[in-house]
XYZ file of C-alpha atoms in Angstrom:
576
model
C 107.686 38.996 93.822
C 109.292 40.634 97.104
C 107.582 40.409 100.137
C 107.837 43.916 100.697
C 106.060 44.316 97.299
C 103.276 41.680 98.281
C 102.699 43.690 101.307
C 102.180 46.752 99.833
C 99.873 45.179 96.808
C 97.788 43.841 99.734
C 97.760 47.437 101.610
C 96.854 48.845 98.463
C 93.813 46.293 97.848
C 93.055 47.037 101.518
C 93.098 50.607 100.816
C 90.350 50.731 97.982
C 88.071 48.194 99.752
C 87.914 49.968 102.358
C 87.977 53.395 100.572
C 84.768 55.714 101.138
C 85.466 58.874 102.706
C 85.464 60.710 99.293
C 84.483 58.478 97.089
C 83.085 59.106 93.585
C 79.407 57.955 92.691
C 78.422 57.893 88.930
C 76.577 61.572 89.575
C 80.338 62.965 90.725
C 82.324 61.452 87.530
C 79.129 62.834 85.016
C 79.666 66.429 86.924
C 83.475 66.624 86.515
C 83.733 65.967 83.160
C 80.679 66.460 81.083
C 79.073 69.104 82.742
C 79.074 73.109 83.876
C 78.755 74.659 80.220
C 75.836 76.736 81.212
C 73.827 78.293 83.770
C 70.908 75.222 84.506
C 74.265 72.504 85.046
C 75.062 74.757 88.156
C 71.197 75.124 89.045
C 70.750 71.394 88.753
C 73.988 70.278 90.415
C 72.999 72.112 93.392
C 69.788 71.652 93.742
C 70.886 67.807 94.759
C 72.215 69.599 97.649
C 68.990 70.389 99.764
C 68.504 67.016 99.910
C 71.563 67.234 102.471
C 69.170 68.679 105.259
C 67.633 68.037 108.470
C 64.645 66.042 108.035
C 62.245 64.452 110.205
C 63.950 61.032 109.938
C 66.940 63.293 111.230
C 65.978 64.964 113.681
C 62.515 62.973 115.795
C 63.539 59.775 115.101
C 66.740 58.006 115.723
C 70.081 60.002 114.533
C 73.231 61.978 116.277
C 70.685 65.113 116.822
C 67.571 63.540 117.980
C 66.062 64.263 121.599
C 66.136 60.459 121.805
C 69.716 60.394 122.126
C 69.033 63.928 125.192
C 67.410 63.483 128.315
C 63.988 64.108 127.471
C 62.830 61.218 125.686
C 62.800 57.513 126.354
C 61.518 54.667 125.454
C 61.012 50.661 126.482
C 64.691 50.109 125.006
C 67.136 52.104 126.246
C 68.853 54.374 123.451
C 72.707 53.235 123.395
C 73.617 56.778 122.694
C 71.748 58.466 125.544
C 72.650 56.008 128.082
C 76.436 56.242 127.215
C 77.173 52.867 125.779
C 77.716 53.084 122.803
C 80.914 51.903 120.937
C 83.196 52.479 118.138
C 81.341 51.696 114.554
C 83.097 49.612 111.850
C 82.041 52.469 109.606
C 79.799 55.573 110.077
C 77.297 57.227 106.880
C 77.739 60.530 109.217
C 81.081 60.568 108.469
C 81.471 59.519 105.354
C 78.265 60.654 103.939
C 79.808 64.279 104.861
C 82.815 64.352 103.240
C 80.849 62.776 100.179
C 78.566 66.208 100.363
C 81.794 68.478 100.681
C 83.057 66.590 97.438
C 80.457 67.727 95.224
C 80.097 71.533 96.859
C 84.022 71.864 96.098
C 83.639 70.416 92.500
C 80.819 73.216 91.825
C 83.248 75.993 93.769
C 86.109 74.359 91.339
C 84.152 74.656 88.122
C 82.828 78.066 88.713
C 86.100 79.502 89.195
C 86.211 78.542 85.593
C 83.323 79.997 84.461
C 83.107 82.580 81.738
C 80.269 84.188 83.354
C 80.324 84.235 87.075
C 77.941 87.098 87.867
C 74.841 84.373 86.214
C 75.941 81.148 88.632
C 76.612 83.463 91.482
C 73.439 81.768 93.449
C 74.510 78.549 93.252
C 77.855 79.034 94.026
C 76.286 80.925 97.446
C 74.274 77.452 97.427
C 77.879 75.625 97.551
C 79.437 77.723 99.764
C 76.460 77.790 102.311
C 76.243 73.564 102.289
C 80.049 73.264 102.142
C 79.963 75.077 105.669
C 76.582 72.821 107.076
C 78.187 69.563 106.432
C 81.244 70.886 107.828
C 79.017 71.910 110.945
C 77.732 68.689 111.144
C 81.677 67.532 111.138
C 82.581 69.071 113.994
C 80.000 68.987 116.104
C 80.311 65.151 116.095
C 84.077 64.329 115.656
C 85.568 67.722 117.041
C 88.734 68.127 114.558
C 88.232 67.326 111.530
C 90.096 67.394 107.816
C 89.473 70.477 106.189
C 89.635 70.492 102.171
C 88.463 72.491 99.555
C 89.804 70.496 96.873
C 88.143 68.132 95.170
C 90.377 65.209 96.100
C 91.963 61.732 94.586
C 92.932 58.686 96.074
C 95.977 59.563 95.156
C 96.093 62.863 97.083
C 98.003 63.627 99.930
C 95.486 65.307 101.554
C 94.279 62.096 102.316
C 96.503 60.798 104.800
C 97.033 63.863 106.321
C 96.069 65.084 110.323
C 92.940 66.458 111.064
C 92.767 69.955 111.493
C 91.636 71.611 114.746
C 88.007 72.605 115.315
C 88.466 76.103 115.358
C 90.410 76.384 111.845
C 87.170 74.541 110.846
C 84.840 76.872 112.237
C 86.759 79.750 110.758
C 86.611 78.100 107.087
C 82.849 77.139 108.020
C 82.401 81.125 108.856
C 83.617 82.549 105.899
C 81.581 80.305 103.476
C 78.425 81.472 105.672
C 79.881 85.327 104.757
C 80.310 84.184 101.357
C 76.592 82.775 101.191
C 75.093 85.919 102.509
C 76.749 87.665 99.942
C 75.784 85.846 97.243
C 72.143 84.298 97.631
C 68.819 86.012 97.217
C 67.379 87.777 99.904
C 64.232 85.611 100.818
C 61.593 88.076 99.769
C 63.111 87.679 96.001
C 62.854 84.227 96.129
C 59.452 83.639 93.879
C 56.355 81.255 94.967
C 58.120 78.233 92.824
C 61.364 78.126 95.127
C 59.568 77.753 98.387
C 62.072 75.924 100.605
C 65.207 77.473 98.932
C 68.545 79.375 100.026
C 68.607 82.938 101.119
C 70.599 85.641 102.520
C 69.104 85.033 105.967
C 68.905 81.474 106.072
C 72.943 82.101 105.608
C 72.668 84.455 108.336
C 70.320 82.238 110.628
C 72.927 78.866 110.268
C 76.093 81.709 110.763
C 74.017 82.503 114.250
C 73.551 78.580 114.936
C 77.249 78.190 114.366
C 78.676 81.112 116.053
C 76.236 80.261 119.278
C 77.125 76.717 118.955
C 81.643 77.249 118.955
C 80.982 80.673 120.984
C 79.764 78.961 124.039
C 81.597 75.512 123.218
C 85.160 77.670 124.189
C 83.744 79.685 126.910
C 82.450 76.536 128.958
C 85.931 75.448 128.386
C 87.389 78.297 129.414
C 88.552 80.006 126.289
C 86.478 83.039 126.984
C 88.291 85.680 124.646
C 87.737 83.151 121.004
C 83.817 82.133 122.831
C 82.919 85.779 123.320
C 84.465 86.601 119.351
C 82.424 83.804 118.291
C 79.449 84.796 120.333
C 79.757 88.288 118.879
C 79.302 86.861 115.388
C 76.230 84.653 116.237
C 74.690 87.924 118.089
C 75.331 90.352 114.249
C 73.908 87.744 112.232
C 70.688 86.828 114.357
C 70.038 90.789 114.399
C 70.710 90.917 110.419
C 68.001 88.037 109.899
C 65.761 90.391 112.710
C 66.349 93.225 110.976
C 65.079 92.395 107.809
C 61.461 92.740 108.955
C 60.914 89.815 106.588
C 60.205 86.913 109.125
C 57.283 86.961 112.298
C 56.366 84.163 114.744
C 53.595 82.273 113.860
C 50.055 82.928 115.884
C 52.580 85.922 117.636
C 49.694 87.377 119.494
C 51.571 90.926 120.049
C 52.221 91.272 116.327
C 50.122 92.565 114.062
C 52.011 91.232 110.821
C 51.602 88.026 112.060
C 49.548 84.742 110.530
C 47.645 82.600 112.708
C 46.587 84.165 115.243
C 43.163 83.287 114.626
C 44.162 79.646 115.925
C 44.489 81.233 119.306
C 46.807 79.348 122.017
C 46.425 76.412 119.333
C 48.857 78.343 117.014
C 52.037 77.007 118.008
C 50.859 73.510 117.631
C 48.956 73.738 113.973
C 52.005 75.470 112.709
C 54.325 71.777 113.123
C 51.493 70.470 110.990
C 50.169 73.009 108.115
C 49.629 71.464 104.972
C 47.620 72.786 102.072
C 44.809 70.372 102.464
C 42.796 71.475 105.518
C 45.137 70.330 108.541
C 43.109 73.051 111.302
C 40.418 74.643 112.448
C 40.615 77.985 110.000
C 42.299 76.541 107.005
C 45.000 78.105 107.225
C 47.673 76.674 104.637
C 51.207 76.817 104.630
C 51.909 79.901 102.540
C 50.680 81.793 105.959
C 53.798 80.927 107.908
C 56.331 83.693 107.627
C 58.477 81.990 110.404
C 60.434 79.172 108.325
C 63.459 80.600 106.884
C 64.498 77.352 105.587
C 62.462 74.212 105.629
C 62.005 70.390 103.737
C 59.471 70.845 101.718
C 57.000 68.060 101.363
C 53.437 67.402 99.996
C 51.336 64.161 100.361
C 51.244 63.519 96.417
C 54.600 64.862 95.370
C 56.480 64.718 98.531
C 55.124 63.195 101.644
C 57.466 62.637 104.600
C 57.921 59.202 104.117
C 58.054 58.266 107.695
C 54.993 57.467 110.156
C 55.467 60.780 111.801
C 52.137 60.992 113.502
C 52.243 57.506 115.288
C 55.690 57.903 116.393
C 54.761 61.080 118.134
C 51.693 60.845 118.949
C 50.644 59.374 122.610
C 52.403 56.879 124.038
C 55.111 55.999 121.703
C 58.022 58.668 122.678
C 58.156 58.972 126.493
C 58.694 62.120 127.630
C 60.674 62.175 130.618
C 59.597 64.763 133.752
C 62.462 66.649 133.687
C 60.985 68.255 130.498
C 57.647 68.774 131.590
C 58.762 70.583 134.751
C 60.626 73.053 132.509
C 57.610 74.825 132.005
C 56.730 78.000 134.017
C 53.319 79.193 135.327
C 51.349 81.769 133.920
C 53.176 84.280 136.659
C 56.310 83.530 134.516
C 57.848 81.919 137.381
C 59.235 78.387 137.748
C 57.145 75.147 139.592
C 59.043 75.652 142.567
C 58.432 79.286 142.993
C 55.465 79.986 141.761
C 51.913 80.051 144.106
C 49.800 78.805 140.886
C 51.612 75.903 140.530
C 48.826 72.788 141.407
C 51.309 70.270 141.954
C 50.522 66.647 141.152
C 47.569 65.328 143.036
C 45.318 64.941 140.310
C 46.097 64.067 136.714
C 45.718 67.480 135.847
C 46.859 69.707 138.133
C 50.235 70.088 137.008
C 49.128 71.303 133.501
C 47.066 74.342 135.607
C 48.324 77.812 134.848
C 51.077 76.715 133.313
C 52.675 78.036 129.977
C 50.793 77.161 126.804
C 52.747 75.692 125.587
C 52.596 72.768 127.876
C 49.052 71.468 126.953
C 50.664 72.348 122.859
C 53.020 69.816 122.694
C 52.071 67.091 125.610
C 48.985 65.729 125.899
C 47.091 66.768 129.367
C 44.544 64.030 130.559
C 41.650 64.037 130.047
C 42.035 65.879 126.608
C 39.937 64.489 123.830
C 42.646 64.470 120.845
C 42.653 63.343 117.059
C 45.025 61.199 114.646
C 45.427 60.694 111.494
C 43.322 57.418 110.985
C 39.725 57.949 109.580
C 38.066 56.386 112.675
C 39.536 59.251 114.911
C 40.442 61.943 112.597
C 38.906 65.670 112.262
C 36.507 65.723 109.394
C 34.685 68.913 110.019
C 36.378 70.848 112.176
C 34.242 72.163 114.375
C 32.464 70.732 117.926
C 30.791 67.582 115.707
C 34.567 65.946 115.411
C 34.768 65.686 119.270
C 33.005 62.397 118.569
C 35.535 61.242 116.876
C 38.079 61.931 119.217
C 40.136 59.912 121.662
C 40.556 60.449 125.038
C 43.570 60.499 127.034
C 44.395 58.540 130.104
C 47.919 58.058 130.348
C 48.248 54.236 131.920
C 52.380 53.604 130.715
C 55.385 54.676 129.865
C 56.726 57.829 131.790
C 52.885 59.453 131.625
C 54.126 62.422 129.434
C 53.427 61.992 125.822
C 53.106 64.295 123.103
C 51.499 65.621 120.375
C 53.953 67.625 118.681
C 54.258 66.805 114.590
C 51.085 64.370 114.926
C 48.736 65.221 112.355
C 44.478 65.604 113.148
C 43.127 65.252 109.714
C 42.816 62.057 108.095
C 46.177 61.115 105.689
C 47.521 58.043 105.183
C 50.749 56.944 107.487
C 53.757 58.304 106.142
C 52.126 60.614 103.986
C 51.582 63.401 105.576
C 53.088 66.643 103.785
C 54.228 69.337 106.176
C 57.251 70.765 106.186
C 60.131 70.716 108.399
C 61.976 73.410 109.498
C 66.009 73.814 109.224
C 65.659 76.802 110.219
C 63.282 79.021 111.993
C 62.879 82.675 113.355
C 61.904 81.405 116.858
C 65.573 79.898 116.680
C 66.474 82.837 115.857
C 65.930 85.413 118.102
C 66.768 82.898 121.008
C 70.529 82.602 119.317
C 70.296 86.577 119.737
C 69.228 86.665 123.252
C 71.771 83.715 124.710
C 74.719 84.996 122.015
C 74.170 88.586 123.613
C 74.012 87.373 127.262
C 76.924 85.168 127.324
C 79.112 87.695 125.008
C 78.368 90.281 127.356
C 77.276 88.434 130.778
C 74.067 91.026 130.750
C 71.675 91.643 128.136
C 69.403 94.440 128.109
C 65.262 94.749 128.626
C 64.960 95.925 124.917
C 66.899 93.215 123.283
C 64.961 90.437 125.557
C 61.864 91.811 124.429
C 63.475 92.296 120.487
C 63.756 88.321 120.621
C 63.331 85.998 123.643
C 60.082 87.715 124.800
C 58.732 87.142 121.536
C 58.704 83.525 121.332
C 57.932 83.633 125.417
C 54.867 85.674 125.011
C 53.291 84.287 121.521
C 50.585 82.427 122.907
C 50.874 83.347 126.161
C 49.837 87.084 126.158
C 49.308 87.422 129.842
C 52.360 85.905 131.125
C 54.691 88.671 132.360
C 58.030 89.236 129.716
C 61.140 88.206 131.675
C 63.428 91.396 131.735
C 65.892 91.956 134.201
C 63.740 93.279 136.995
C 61.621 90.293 137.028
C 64.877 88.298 137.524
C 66.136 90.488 140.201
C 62.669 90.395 142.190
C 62.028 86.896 141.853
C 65.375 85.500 142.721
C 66.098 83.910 139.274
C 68.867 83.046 136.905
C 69.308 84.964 133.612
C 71.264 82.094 131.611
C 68.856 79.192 133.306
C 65.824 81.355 132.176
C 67.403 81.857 128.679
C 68.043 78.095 128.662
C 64.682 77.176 129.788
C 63.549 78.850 126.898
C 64.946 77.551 124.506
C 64.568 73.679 125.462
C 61.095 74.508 125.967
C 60.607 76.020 122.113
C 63.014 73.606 120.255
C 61.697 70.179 121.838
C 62.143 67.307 119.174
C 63.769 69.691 116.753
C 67.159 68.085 116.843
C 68.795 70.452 119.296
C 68.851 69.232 122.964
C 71.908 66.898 123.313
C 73.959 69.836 121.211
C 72.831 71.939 123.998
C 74.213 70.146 126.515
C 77.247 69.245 125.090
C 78.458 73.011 124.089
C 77.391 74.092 127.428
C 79.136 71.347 128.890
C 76.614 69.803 131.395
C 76.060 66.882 129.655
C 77.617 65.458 132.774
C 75.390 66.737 135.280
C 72.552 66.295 133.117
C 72.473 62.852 131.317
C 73.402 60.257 133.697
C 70.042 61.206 135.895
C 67.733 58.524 136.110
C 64.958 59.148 133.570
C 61.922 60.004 135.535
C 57.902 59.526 134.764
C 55.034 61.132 136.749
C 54.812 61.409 140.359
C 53.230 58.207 141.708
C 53.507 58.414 145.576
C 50.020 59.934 147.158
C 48.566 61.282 143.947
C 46.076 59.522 141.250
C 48.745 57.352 139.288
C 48.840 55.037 142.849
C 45.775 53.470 141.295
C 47.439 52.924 138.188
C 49.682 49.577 137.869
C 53.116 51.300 136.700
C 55.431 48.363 137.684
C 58.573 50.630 138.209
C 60.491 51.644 141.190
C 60.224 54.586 142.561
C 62.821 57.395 144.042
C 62.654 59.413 147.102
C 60.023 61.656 145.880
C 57.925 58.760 144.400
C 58.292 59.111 140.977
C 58.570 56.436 138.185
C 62.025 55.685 137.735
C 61.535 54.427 133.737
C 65.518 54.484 133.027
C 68.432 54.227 135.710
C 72.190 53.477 135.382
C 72.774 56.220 132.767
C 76.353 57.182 132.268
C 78.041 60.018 130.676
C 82.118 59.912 130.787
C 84.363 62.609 128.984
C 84.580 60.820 125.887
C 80.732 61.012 125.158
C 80.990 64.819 123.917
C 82.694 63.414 120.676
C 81.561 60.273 118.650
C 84.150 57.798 118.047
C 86.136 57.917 114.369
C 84.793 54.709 112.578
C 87.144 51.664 112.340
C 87.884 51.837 108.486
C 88.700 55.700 108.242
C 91.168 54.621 110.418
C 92.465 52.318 108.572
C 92.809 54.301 105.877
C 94.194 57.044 107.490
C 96.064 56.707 110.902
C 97.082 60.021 111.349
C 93.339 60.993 111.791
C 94.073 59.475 115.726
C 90.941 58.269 117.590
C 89.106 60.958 119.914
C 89.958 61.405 123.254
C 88.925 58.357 125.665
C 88.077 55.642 122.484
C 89.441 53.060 122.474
């Protein structure tokens, strides 16, 4: 044999060892050739595809998305991702696992097109179309450019040594399949009580905002203002669509009349991360109440239950929230800690949780509180005054001293099997896409479209605070887009959401190499306490230092083997 012929044997070995990016799985070769002869082949080959969402192991624990890998959570061991050093993977399921996804969507798309019938599949082709585009999402918001296909691809194809496209071809591809969704699928008030936790027009429309908001403002902070505000216009028309429906309220929304929950009081926020149909609060309320998840993970503890210790790794001490976060949220005046004359600083335990938003004492635990879990010796059992003997108390001794209680279940369920949902997608999201799309399209957004969206999710347990509108910003000296901002890191905390934040409005520089900070120690009642940290100027616990964030960090590193495989992909900017 020639040695040119051995070497290209051994490339050729190399090449299918390391092959993974689109490979075929015995589920792909029974769906190309044996399937698609009626309407329930479509049905069941896409239903596979919800299985391709967020989920709680996704998006609070570990993974690209998770406010582990932000500045507001920490923990003993500092996350590789959020302190900026991590390296370049072997190999990489987010990459991979992707182009898998895309794989089967364009087999469906390619099969339809043959398809005697089309007007009877047209759902599930909307359900190809729509996860086609969220993989594709998920693409570029981690690797930038990406490969852009909608065949369904060979080893042999050339395709597959080809250069990645740029983003914004991407984005444009990802757009139209969002159109072509909306078109399609239901709208959500068709879908019947059986498909719960399925595809319709306005989850289309709600992702399209998420999107739009995510590439408009990605270009403008890098000073392609004319394609951000194009983009931005885009996420602004589909928000309103989804708004416009009338179909979707805030849960517990104390100035609407349409809404559920309210009877929970300033407790609704909090009981709506944790309905479930056995009795999970106070009024026993179940989840077919909550009209604000437009697209969620179903699960149930018998049929479906999360799988993943959800209450213990929220609840307490176990995620530390860092101070930054906590000092996001306003006063009852509406106006920031440093401000505002109700703020009670931090000379107590508690003062800092006085007259403050809500939602503060909703999603961290104040001291002092008396608080439930899901074990039998302090769970809720009767829901009223008698389970405060049950209850723990809270005294935070470690850690940062800001933990949560957000996703931790009261009543009493085994670990890992609770059964609430998750939400992909929710109206709250919603409307704040339409308020920030609006204000950085237009650098101004009006009273009435604040108080369309924003003020909504502001106000809906906090009924007395005033709404911010643009006189309230002019009189008080404040910042439209930091306000906007403030609101949403507030709402979305430990959705999945905060490092994309930073990244698309490109302050991930300014923001993530701060040391992560705990309570105030210095001449207030955590001196008694023995926090064995050091402390900065201001005498806080400093629980994290050394943090870095270069250039490089806005993209993840292409895996090893792709590269390999294909070496015209080229490595990201600043891997090496």
């Amino acid at each position: 044999m020639k040695p040119y012929s051995i070497k290209f044997l051994i490339a050729g070995i190399l090449f299918l060892s390391l092959y993974s990016c689109l490979d075929l799985d015995p589920q792909d070769q029974l769906g190309d050739g044996n399937m698609w002869q009626s309407t329930q082949d479509f049905e069941q080959f896409s239903n596979k595809f919800y299985e391709w969402t967020r989920d709680f192991p996704t998006a609070v624990f570990d993974a690209p998305h998770c406010d582990k890998r932000s500045d507001l959570i920490t923990y003993t061991s500092p996350n590789p991702y959020s302190s900026g050093i991590n390296t370049i993977p072997t190999s990489d399921g987010n990459y991979t696992d992707n182009y898998n996804r895309i794989r089967r969507t364009n087999m469906l798309l390619k099969h339809a097109g043959e398809y005697p019938q089309p007007t009877d599949i047209e759902r599930y082709v909307g359900v190809a179309h729509f996860f086609r585009a969220y993989c594709y999402f998920d693409l570029v918001q981690l690797y930038g450019d990406v490969i852009w296909t909608d065949k369904v691809l060979d080893l042999s194809d050339p395709e597959m040594l080809q250069k990645r496209d740029d983003r914004g071809v991407v984005i444009d591809h990802i757009i139209s399949d969002l159109n072509e969704a909306g078109e399609e699928l239901p709208y959500y008030v068709n879908l019947t009580s059986t498909e719960t936790g399925y595809l319709s027009k306005e989850a289309a429309w709600g992702f399209l905002s998420r999107v739009a908001l995510y590439e408009g403002t990605w270009q403008k902070s890098r000073g392609n203002e004319v394609r951000g505000k194009e983009l931005l216009d885009i996420a602004a028309k589909a928000a309103r669509k989804v708004i416009d429906t009338g179909t979707f309220h805030l849960f517990g929304d104390q100035k609407d009349p349409s809404s559920n929950g309210v009877s929970l009081g300033d407790a609704a926020q909090r009981y709506m991360f944790i309905l479930e149909n056995e009795k999970s609060n106070p009024e026993g309320i179940q989840k077919s109440a909550n009209q604000e998840y437009i697209l969620s993970r179903r699960h149930d503890q018998t049929l479906s239950p999360i799988g993943w210790s959800i209450t213990k790794e929220c609840l307490s001490n176990v995620q530390w929230v860092t101070r930054k976060f906590a000092n996001l949220y306003l006063c009852q005046d509406g106006l920031p800690i440093e401000k505002s004359s109700l703020f009670q600083k931090y000379g107590t335990k508690t003062s800092e949780f006085i007259n403050r938003d809500n939602r503060m004492r909703n999603t961290l635990l104040e001291p002092g509180i008396r608080f439930w879990s899901n074990e039998t010796a302090s769970c809720r059992m009767t829901w009223d005054d008698s389970d405060l003997e049950r209850a723990m108390s809270y005294d935070p001794k470690g850690g940062t001293c800001y933990n949560h209680q957000k996703w931790c279940a009261e009543r009493n369920v085994p670990s890992a099997q609770e059964g609430y949902d998750y939400p992909v997608i929710r109206y709250a999201e919603v409307l704040l896409n339409y308020a920030e799309a609006l204000f950085e399209r237009d650098d101004a957004i009006s009273d009435d479209d604040l108080n369309l969206s924003l003020n909504r999710v502001r106000l809906r347990i906090n009924k007395d605070m005033p709404a911010l509108i643009n006189s309230f910003v002019t009189a008080h000296n404040l910042d439209m887009r930091t306000e906007i901002r403030r609101e949403r890191t507030v709402e979305l905390f430990n959705e999945g959401f905060r490092i994309d934040d930073l990244k698309r409005w490109k302050i991930a520089e300014i923001e993530m190499p701060q040391d992560m900070l705990g309570i105030k120690k210095t001449g207030t009642a955590y001196d008694r306490e023995n926090l064995s940290y050091s402390l900065n100027s201001e005498g806080c616990i400093i629980v994290e230092t050394g943090r870095k964030w270069e250039s490089k960090h806005y993209l993840y590193p292409l895996p090893l083997d792709q590269l390999q495989l294909n070496p015209n992909l080229g490595q990201n900017p600043g891997w090496r």
